[in-house]
mmCIF file of C-alpha atoms in Angstrom:
data_model
loop_
_atom_site.group_PDB
_atom_site.id
_atom_site.type_symbol
_atom_site.label_atom_id
_atom_site.label_comp_id
_atom_site.label_asym_id
_atom_site.label_seq_id
_atom_site.Cartn_x
_atom_site.Cartn_y
_atom_site.Cartn_z
ATOM 1 C CA MET A 970 70.869 68.250 124.805
ATOM 2 C CA SER A 971 70.640 66.728 128.239
ATOM 3 C CA LEU A 972 69.694 68.380 131.528
ATOM 4 C CA ALA A 973 73.267 67.900 132.717
ATOM 5 C CA ASP A 974 74.647 69.863 129.848
ATOM 6 C CA LEU A 975 72.160 72.722 130.457
ATOM 7 C CA ALA A 976 72.987 72.679 134.138
ATOM 8 C CA ALA A 977 76.739 72.930 133.364
ATOM 9 C CA LEU A 978 76.148 75.801 130.971
ATOM 10 C CA LEU A 979 73.941 77.616 133.535
ATOM 11 C CA ALA A 980 76.597 77.101 136.240
ATOM 12 C CA GLY A 981 79.356 78.402 133.975
ATOM 13 C CA GLY A 982 77.207 81.441 133.112
ATOM 14 C CA LEU A 983 76.627 82.196 136.722
ATOM 15 C CA VAL A 984 80.314 81.956 137.572
ATOM 16 C CA LEU A 985 81.231 84.240 134.682
ATOM 17 C CA GLY A 986 78.400 86.559 135.581
ATOM 18 C CA GLY A 987 79.563 86.790 139.167
ATOM 19 C CA LEU A 988 83.166 87.529 138.070
ATOM 20 C CA TRP A 989 81.944 90.103 135.643
ATOM 21 C CA ALA A 990 79.898 91.832 138.220
ATOM 22 C CA SER A 991 82.565 91.898 140.901
ATOM 23 C CA LEU A 992 85.243 93.230 138.598
ATOM 24 C CA LEU A 993 83.085 95.931 137.211
ATOM 25 C CA ARG A 994 82.858 97.573 140.634
ATOM 26 C CA SER A 995 86.477 98.700 140.101
ATOM 27 C CA ALA A 996 86.609 102.366 139.145
ATOM 28 C CA ASP A 997 89.972 102.100 137.459
ATOM 29 C CA PRO A 998 90.164 100.074 134.325
ATOM 30 C CA ILE A 999 92.928 97.425 134.155
ATOM 31 C CA ARG A 1000 95.733 98.537 131.748
ATOM 32 C CA ALA A 1001 97.270 96.223 129.230
ATOM 33 C CA ARG A 1002 100.838 97.019 129.821
ATOM 34 C CA PRO A 1003 103.319 94.163 128.937
ATOM 35 C CA GLU A 1004 107.102 94.526 129.089
ATOM 36 C CA SER A 1005 108.007 96.860 126.268
ATOM 37 C CA PRO A 1006 111.286 98.378 125.094
ATOM 38 C CA ASP A 1007 109.357 101.527 124.209
ATOM 39 C CA PRO A 1008 109.668 104.034 127.074
ATOM 40 C CA LEU A 1009 106.611 105.926 125.783
ATOM 41 C CA ASP A 1010 104.365 102.855 126.050
ATOM 42 C CA ARG A 1011 102.230 103.768 129.124
ATOM 43 C CA GLY A 1012 99.678 101.101 128.586
ATOM 44 C CA THR A 1013 96.309 100.966 126.976
ATOM 45 C CA ALA A 1014 93.043 101.264 129.005
ATOM 46 C CA LEU A 1015 90.588 98.504 128.451
ATOM 47 C CA PRO A 1016 86.909 99.195 127.831
ATOM 48 C CA ALA A 1017 84.646 98.467 130.763
ATOM 49 C CA TRP A 1018 82.965 95.397 129.187
ATOM 50 C CA LEU A 1019 86.407 93.728 128.559
ATOM 51 C CA THR A 1020 87.902 94.452 131.953
ATOM 52 C CA PRO A 1021 86.156 91.508 133.668
ATOM 53 C CA LEU A 1022 87.631 89.041 131.151
ATOM 54 C CA TYR A 1023 91.119 90.431 131.661
ATOM 55 C CA PRO A 1024 92.213 87.941 134.321
ATOM 56 C CA LEU A 1025 90.908 84.975 132.391
ATOM 57 C CA LEU A 1026 92.513 85.835 129.019
ATOM 58 C CA TRP A 1027 95.731 87.786 129.946
ATOM 59 C CA PRO A 1028 97.840 84.774 130.893
ATOM 60 C CA LEU A 1029 97.421 83.387 127.350
ATOM 61 C CA LEU A 1030 98.989 86.521 125.734
ATOM 62 C CA PRO A 1031 102.638 86.028 126.950
ATOM 63 C CA ALA A 1032 102.514 82.437 125.645
ATOM 64 C CA TRP A 1033 101.158 83.630 122.251
ATOM 65 C CA GLU A 1034 103.870 86.301 122.016
ATOM 66 C CA GLY A 1035 106.521 83.649 122.684
ATOM 67 C CA ILE A 1036 105.239 81.593 119.816
ATOM 68 C CA ALA A 1037 105.275 84.702 117.569
ATOM 69 C CA LEU A 1038 108.853 85.546 118.524
ATOM 70 C CA ARG A 1039 110.001 82.148 117.480
ATOM 71 C CA ARG A 1040 108.449 82.695 114.023
ATOM 72 C CA GLY A 1041 109.732 86.093 113.131
ATOM 73 C CA VAL A 1042 110.517 89.692 114.055
ATOM 74 C CA PRO A 1043 109.698 91.017 117.498
ATOM 75 C CA LEU A 1044 106.501 92.894 117.908
ATOM 76 C CA ALA A 1045 108.041 96.341 118.797
ATOM 77 C CA GLU A 1046 110.209 96.134 115.718
ATOM 78 C CA ARG A 1047 107.248 95.302 113.472
ATOM 79 C CA ILE A 1048 105.268 98.276 114.949
ATOM 80 C CA ALA A 1049 108.208 100.644 114.126
ATOM 81 C CA ARG A 1050 108.403 99.302 110.590
ATOM 82 C CA SER A 1051 104.617 99.932 110.104
ATOM 83 C CA GLY A 1052 105.138 103.553 110.932
ATOM 84 C CA TYR A 1053 103.230 103.099 114.265
ATOM 85 C CA THR A 1054 100.020 102.511 112.143
ATOM 86 C CA PRO A 1055 97.477 101.167 113.036
ATOM 87 C CA TYR A 1056 99.012 100.429 116.467
ATOM 88 C CA ALA A 1057 101.349 102.861 118.151
ATOM 89 C CA THR A 1058 102.508 100.706 121.069
ATOM 90 C CA VAL A 1059 102.984 97.088 122.102
ATOM 91 C CA SER A 1060 100.246 97.337 124.689
ATOM 92 C CA ALA A 1061 97.746 98.542 122.112
ATOM 93 C CA VAL A 1062 98.425 95.361 120.125
ATOM 94 C CA TRP A 1063 98.013 93.260 123.259
ATOM 95 C CA ALA A 1064 94.760 95.020 124.065
ATOM 96 C CA ALA A 1065 93.565 94.238 120.447
ATOM 97 C CA ARG A 1066 94.359 90.601 121.030
ATOM 98 C CA LEU A 1067 92.394 90.610 124.185
ATOM 99 C CA TRP A 1068 89.483 91.968 122.140
ATOM 100 C CA GLY A 1069 89.865 88.996 119.855
ATOM 101 C CA MET A 1070 90.015 86.447 122.709
ATOM 102 C CA ALA A 1071 86.993 88.004 124.341
ATOM 103 C CA LEU A 1072 85.113 87.817 121.073
ATOM 104 C CA GLY A 1073 85.975 84.156 120.771
ATOM 105 C CA LEU A 1074 84.895 83.368 124.333
ATOM 106 C CA LEU A 1075 81.592 85.195 123.988
ATOM 107 C CA THR A 1076 81.000 83.546 120.669
ATOM 108 C CA MET A 1077 81.682 80.184 122.173
ATOM 109 C CA ILE A 1078 79.289 80.670 125.034
ATOM 110 C CA GLY A 1079 76.527 82.090 122.900
ATOM 111 C CA GLY A 1080 77.056 79.646 120.147
ATOM 112 C CA SER A 1081 77.140 76.658 122.504
ATOM 113 C CA LEU A 1082 73.826 77.709 124.080
ATOM 114 C CA LEU A 1083 72.256 78.187 120.642
ATOM 115 C CA THR A 1084 73.542 74.910 119.007
ATOM 116 C CA GLY A 1085 72.855 73.035 122.266
ATOM 117 C CA LEU A 1086 69.208 74.098 122.192
ATOM 118 C CA LEU A 1087 68.720 73.742 118.424
ATOM 119 C CA LEU A 1088 70.980 70.770 117.591
ATOM 120 C CA GLY A 1089 71.495 69.040 120.842
ATOM 121 C CA THR A 1090 75.298 69.434 120.692
ATOM 122 C CA LEU A 1091 77.813 71.994 121.841
ATOM 123 C CA ILE A 1092 80.576 71.188 119.271
ATOM 124 C CA PRO A 1093 79.505 73.674 116.498
ATOM 125 C CA GLY A 1094 79.383 76.506 118.995
ATOM 126 C CA ILE A 1095 82.738 75.615 120.581
ATOM 127 C CA LEU A 1096 84.426 75.372 117.159
ATOM 128 C CA GLY A 1097 82.878 78.653 116.100
ATOM 129 C CA GLY A 1098 84.170 80.324 119.221
ATOM 130 C CA LEU A 1099 87.677 78.958 118.736
ATOM 131 C CA ALA A 1100 87.667 80.186 115.115
ATOM 132 C CA ALA A 1101 86.414 83.649 116.012
ATOM 133 C CA GLY A 1102 89.029 83.877 118.840
ATOM 134 C CA LEU A 1103 91.866 82.752 116.621
ATOM 135 C CA TYR A 1104 90.818 85.309 113.966
ATOM 136 C CA GLY A 1105 90.660 88.050 116.553
ATOM 137 C CA VAL A 1106 94.142 87.131 117.968
ATOM 138 C CA LEU A 1107 95.728 87.041 114.437
ATOM 139 C CA SER A 1108 93.934 90.128 113.185
ATOM 140 C CA PRO A 1109 96.379 92.725 114.696
ATOM 141 C CA ASP A 1110 99.378 90.923 113.225
ATOM 142 C CA ARG A 1111 97.745 90.848 109.845
ATOM 143 C CA ARG A 1112 96.928 94.525 109.977
ATOM 144 C CA ILE A 1113 100.563 95.308 110.950
ATOM 145 C CA ALA A 1114 101.905 93.198 108.135
ATOM 146 C CA ALA A 1115 99.601 94.971 105.618
ATOM 147 C CA ALA A 1116 100.721 98.402 106.916
ATOM 148 C CA ILE A 1117 104.444 97.406 106.526
ATOM 149 C CA ALA A 1118 103.772 96.246 102.949
ATOM 150 C CA ALA A 1119 102.024 99.480 102.057
ATOM 151 C CA ARG A 1120 104.710 101.606 103.727
ATOM 152 C CA ARG A 1121 107.369 99.687 101.910
ATOM 153 C CA ARG A 1122 105.777 100.453 98.527
ATOM 154 C CA ARG A 1123 105.477 104.210 99.344
ATOM 155 C CA PHE A 1124 109.061 104.245 100.705
ATOM 156 C CA ARG A 1125 110.473 102.957 97.409
ATOM 157 C CA SER A 1126 108.450 105.375 95.216
ATOM 158 C CA ASN A 1127 109.356 108.334 97.294
ATOM 159 C CA MET A 1128 113.045 107.309 97.527
ATOM 160 C CA LEU A 1129 113.591 107.929 93.889
ATOM 161 C CA LEU A 1130 112.444 111.621 94.136
ATOM 162 C CA VAL A 1131 114.354 112.393 97.245
ATOM 163 C CA LEU A 1132 117.650 110.853 96.018
ATOM 164 C CA ALA A 1133 117.427 112.661 92.710
ATOM 165 C CA ALA A 1134 117.089 115.991 94.549
ATOM 166 C CA ALA A 1135 119.850 115.105 96.996
ATOM 167 C CA ARG A 1136 122.254 114.356 94.168
ATOM 168 C CA GLY A 1137 121.629 117.900 92.796
ATOM 169 C CA PHE A 1138 122.492 119.379 96.137
ATOM 170 C CA LEU A 1139 125.657 117.292 96.402
ATOM 171 C CA ARG A 1140 126.817 118.470 93.078
ATOM 172 C CA GLY A 1141 126.267 121.956 94.466
ATOM 173 C CA GLY A 1142 128.871 121.263 97.146
ATOM 174 C CA ARG A 1143 126.622 120.371 100.055
ATOM 175 C CA ALA A 1144 127.546 117.822 102.671
ATOM 176 C CA TRP A 1145 125.614 114.556 102.565
ATOM 177 C CA ASP A 1146 123.433 115.361 105.588
ATOM 178 C CA ASP A 1147 122.736 118.949 104.488
ATOM 179 C CA ALA A 1148 121.920 117.711 100.965
ATOM 180 C CA LEU A 1149 119.608 114.968 102.289
ATOM 181 C CA SER A 1150 117.808 117.483 104.622
ATOM 182 C CA ARG A 1151 117.190 119.914 101.827
ATOM 183 C CA ALA A 1152 115.944 117.191 99.493
ATOM 184 C CA ALA A 1153 113.688 115.447 102.022
ATOM 185 C CA VAL A 1154 110.810 117.882 101.750
ATOM 186 C CA GLY A 1155 107.056 117.080 101.917
ATOM 187 C CA ASP A 1156 105.279 114.205 103.647
ATOM 188 C CA GLY A 1157 106.605 111.220 101.737
ATOM 189 C CA VAL A 1158 107.609 108.068 103.637
ATOM 190 C CA PHE A 1159 111.228 108.208 102.607
ATOM 191 C CA ALA A 1160 111.431 111.935 103.111
ATOM 192 C CA ASN A 1161 110.128 111.655 106.657
ATOM 193 C CA TRP A 1162 112.540 108.788 107.332
ATOM 194 C CA ALA A 1163 115.522 110.630 105.787
ATOM 195 C CA ARG A 1164 114.924 113.595 108.037
ATOM 196 C CA PHE A 1165 114.735 111.198 111.002
ATOM 197 C CA LEU A 1166 118.017 109.680 109.871
ATOM 198 C CA VAL A 1167 119.782 113.014 109.701
ATOM 199 C CA ALA A 1168 118.344 114.054 113.169
ATOM 200 C CA ARG A 1169 119.385 110.864 114.851
ATOM 201 C CA TYR A 1170 122.859 111.079 113.298
ATOM 202 C CA THR A 1171 123.229 114.621 114.447
ATOM 203 C CA ALA A 1172 122.132 113.658 118.029
ATOM 204 C CA ARG A 1173 123.995 110.176 118.401
ATOM 205 C CA GLY A 1174 126.577 109.911 115.609
ATOM 206 C CA GLU A 1175 126.823 106.569 113.862
ATOM 207 C CA ALA A 1176 124.704 104.902 116.527
ATOM 208 C CA GLY A 1177 121.847 106.968 115.236
ATOM 209 C CA LEU A 1178 122.114 105.242 111.914
ATOM 210 C CA GLN A 1179 121.136 101.943 113.391
ATOM 211 C CA GLU A 1180 118.262 103.510 115.228
ATOM 212 C CA ALA A 1181 117.000 104.955 111.959
ATOM 213 C CA LEU A 1182 117.210 101.513 110.289
ATOM 214 C CA PHE A 1183 115.003 100.204 113.123
ATOM 215 C CA HIS A 1184 112.176 102.440 111.872
ATOM 216 C CA ALA A 1185 112.628 101.687 108.176
ATOM 217 C CA PRO A 1186 109.886 99.486 106.613
ATOM 218 C CA ASP A 1187 112.403 96.950 105.484
ATOM 219 C CA PRO A 1188 115.993 97.188 106.820
ATOM 220 C CA ARG A 1189 116.978 94.384 104.459
ATOM 221 C CA ASP A 1190 115.835 96.232 101.334
ATOM 222 C CA PRO A 1191 118.800 96.038 98.896
ATOM 223 C CA TYR A 1192 118.228 99.659 97.832
ATOM 224 C CA LEU A 1193 118.279 100.815 101.417
ATOM 225 C CA ILE A 1194 121.404 98.845 102.150
ATOM 226 C CA ARG A 1195 123.231 100.448 99.258
ATOM 227 C CA PHE A 1196 121.989 103.857 100.409
ATOM 228 C CA MET A 1197 123.367 103.305 103.896
ATOM 229 C CA ASP A 1198 126.609 102.105 102.546
ATOM 230 C CA GLY A 1199 126.909 105.422 100.807
ATOM 231 C CA VAL A 1200 126.051 107.306 103.955
ATOM 232 C CA ARG A 1201 128.705 105.514 105.827
ATOM 233 C CA ALA A 1202 131.188 106.206 103.043
ATOM 234 C CA ALA A 1203 130.298 109.910 103.192
ATOM 235 C CA ILE A 1204 130.735 109.963 106.924
ATOM 236 C CA SER A 1205 134.166 108.386 106.668
ATOM 237 C CA GLY A 1206 135.288 111.119 104.185
ATOM 238 C CA GLY A 1207 134.891 109.087 101.085
ATOM 239 C CA ALA A 1208 133.785 110.625 97.768
ATOM 240 C CA GLY A 1209 131.534 107.718 96.569
ATOM 241 C CA PHE A 1210 128.182 108.912 97.892
ATOM 242 C CA GLU A 1211 127.189 110.682 94.660
ATOM 243 C CA VAL A 1212 128.197 107.742 92.598
ATOM 244 C CA ILE A 1213 126.132 105.417 94.800
ATOM 245 C CA LEU A 1214 123.118 107.760 94.565
ATOM 246 C CA SER A 1215 123.426 107.906 90.685
ATOM 247 C CA SER A 1216 123.487 104.110 90.577
ATOM 248 C CA LEU A 1217 120.480 103.928 92.905
ATOM 249 C CA ILE A 1218 118.544 106.542 90.883
ATOM 250 C CA GLN A 1219 119.208 104.611 87.655
ATOM 251 C CA ASP A 1220 118.160 101.310 89.189
ATOM 252 C CA LEU A 1221 115.125 102.601 90.967
ATOM 253 C CA GLY A 1222 113.978 104.347 87.784
ATOM 254 C CA SER A 1223 114.403 101.203 85.728
ATOM 255 C CA GLU A 1224 112.521 99.079 88.266
ATOM 256 C CA MET A 1225 109.655 101.547 88.439
ATOM 257 C CA GLU A 1226 109.432 101.680 84.661
ATOM 258 C CA GLN A 1227 109.266 97.925 84.650
ATOM 259 C CA GLU A 1228 106.501 97.839 87.245
ATOM 260 C CA VAL A 1229 104.444 100.334 85.224
ATOM 261 C CA SER A 1230 104.996 98.237 82.145
ATOM 262 C CA GLU A 1231 103.918 95.090 83.861
ATOM 263 C CA ARG A 1232 100.746 96.776 85.206
ATOM 264 C CA VAL A 1233 99.848 98.076 81.822
ATOM 265 C CA THR A 1234 100.415 94.626 80.300
ATOM 266 C CA ALA A 1235 98.258 92.959 82.940
ATOM 267 C CA VAL A 1236 95.448 95.535 82.480
ATOM 268 C CA GLU A 1237 95.582 95.591 78.614
ATOM 269 C CA PRO A 1238 93.599 92.299 77.994
ATOM 270 C CA TYR A 1239 90.779 93.576 80.273
ATOM 271 C CA VAL A 1240 90.707 96.929 78.351
ATOM 272 C CA MET A 1241 90.641 95.110 75.003
ATOM 273 C CA ALA A 1242 87.904 92.700 76.236
ATOM 274 C CA ALA A 1243 85.801 95.662 77.460
ATOM 275 C CA GLY A 1244 86.195 97.316 74.077
ATOM 276 C CA ILE A 1245 85.224 94.136 72.187
ATOM 277 C CA LEU A 1246 82.074 93.670 74.381
ATOM 278 C CA ALA A 1247 81.166 97.313 73.825
ATOM 279 C CA ILE A 1248 81.439 96.953 70.061
ATOM 280 C CA MET A 1249 79.605 93.689 70.077
ATOM 281 C CA GLY A 1250 76.829 95.183 72.153
ATOM 282 C CA TYR A 1251 76.511 98.070 69.698
ATOM 283 C CA MET A 1252 76.346 95.692 66.711
ATOM 284 C CA ILE A 1253 73.689 93.606 68.405
ATOM 285 C CA VAL A 1254 71.495 96.619 68.993
ATOM 286 C CA LEU A 1255 72.070 97.808 65.433
ATOM 287 C CA LEU A 1256 71.202 94.499 63.850
ATOM 288 C CA TYR A 1257 68.125 94.130 66.064
ATOM 289 C CA HIS A 1258 66.722 97.389 64.795
ATOM 290 C CA VAL A 1259 67.622 96.441 61.147
ATOM 291 C CA PHE A 1260 65.871 93.066 61.377
ATOM 292 C CA ALA A 1261 63.000 94.347 63.446
ATOM 293 C CA GLY A 1262 62.179 96.963 60.804
ATOM 294 C CA GLY A 1263 63.472 99.945 62.757
ATOM 295 C CA GLN A 1264 65.184 101.551 59.696
ATOM 296 C CA ASP A 1265 64.205 104.999 60.900
ATOM 297 C CA LEU A 1266 66.670 104.643 63.669
ATOM 298 C CA LEU A 1267 69.520 104.300 61.084
ATOM 299 C CA GLY A 1268 68.394 107.282 59.051
ATOM 300 C CA PHE A 1269 67.410 105.480 55.799
#
């Protein structure tokens, strides 16, 4: 590593250190508050150590969000589908991405100094910083996707129980919304969503149905689409809601039974292998004592 490289690193460190010190004097932390359709998103306060890096990294986030929008669902919709877990607002996700970028920048600086002194080159430190930064930026999206997938599974499993109970109330002469409200008890994912659906319909009419779909883990779920078709038929005065519920219950039950069967089939070879290994181990110990003259262990 040449003296010129060390001088450049030292100058960069001094510039960043001066920027850090000057911004840390501010008593109010900068808030990550991008444009958000959520009126309750009041921003996320950044930690003191991250605040000085805010002006350096913030301009990159809108560009990143633009790339993400071209690839899929808007961030606010993905947060709603996840059940607002692990991030409740758009600005919380942006703050988490800032953490990732800051981690990458600090890793790049530290890694470059280390590899420059030990190896005489800055390239490994720069590549390591880029990899750490990219991982940190992508990590919130990966966590949101995992939360959506887990919520979708719980939504399906709870859906069968609620619909079966709602069909019983329908047969007792209840209206569709009353039957659904009575059936949606407990803290299941579909039960919570069904109560939200009824509440939004009561407040906004059919416009509330679309709002409820916005908060479903997968609005394109074929079972959910059939359920919403039944709700709309019931609202319009049709008598097909109970028939649709019966069909949904049968199909959901068959699918869950198939999933359980597939899981048992997948686990069965491992259970058999464990049993065979246990028997083999017992036989080896038994034969060892026989051939080693340990007949007393066998009782003869």
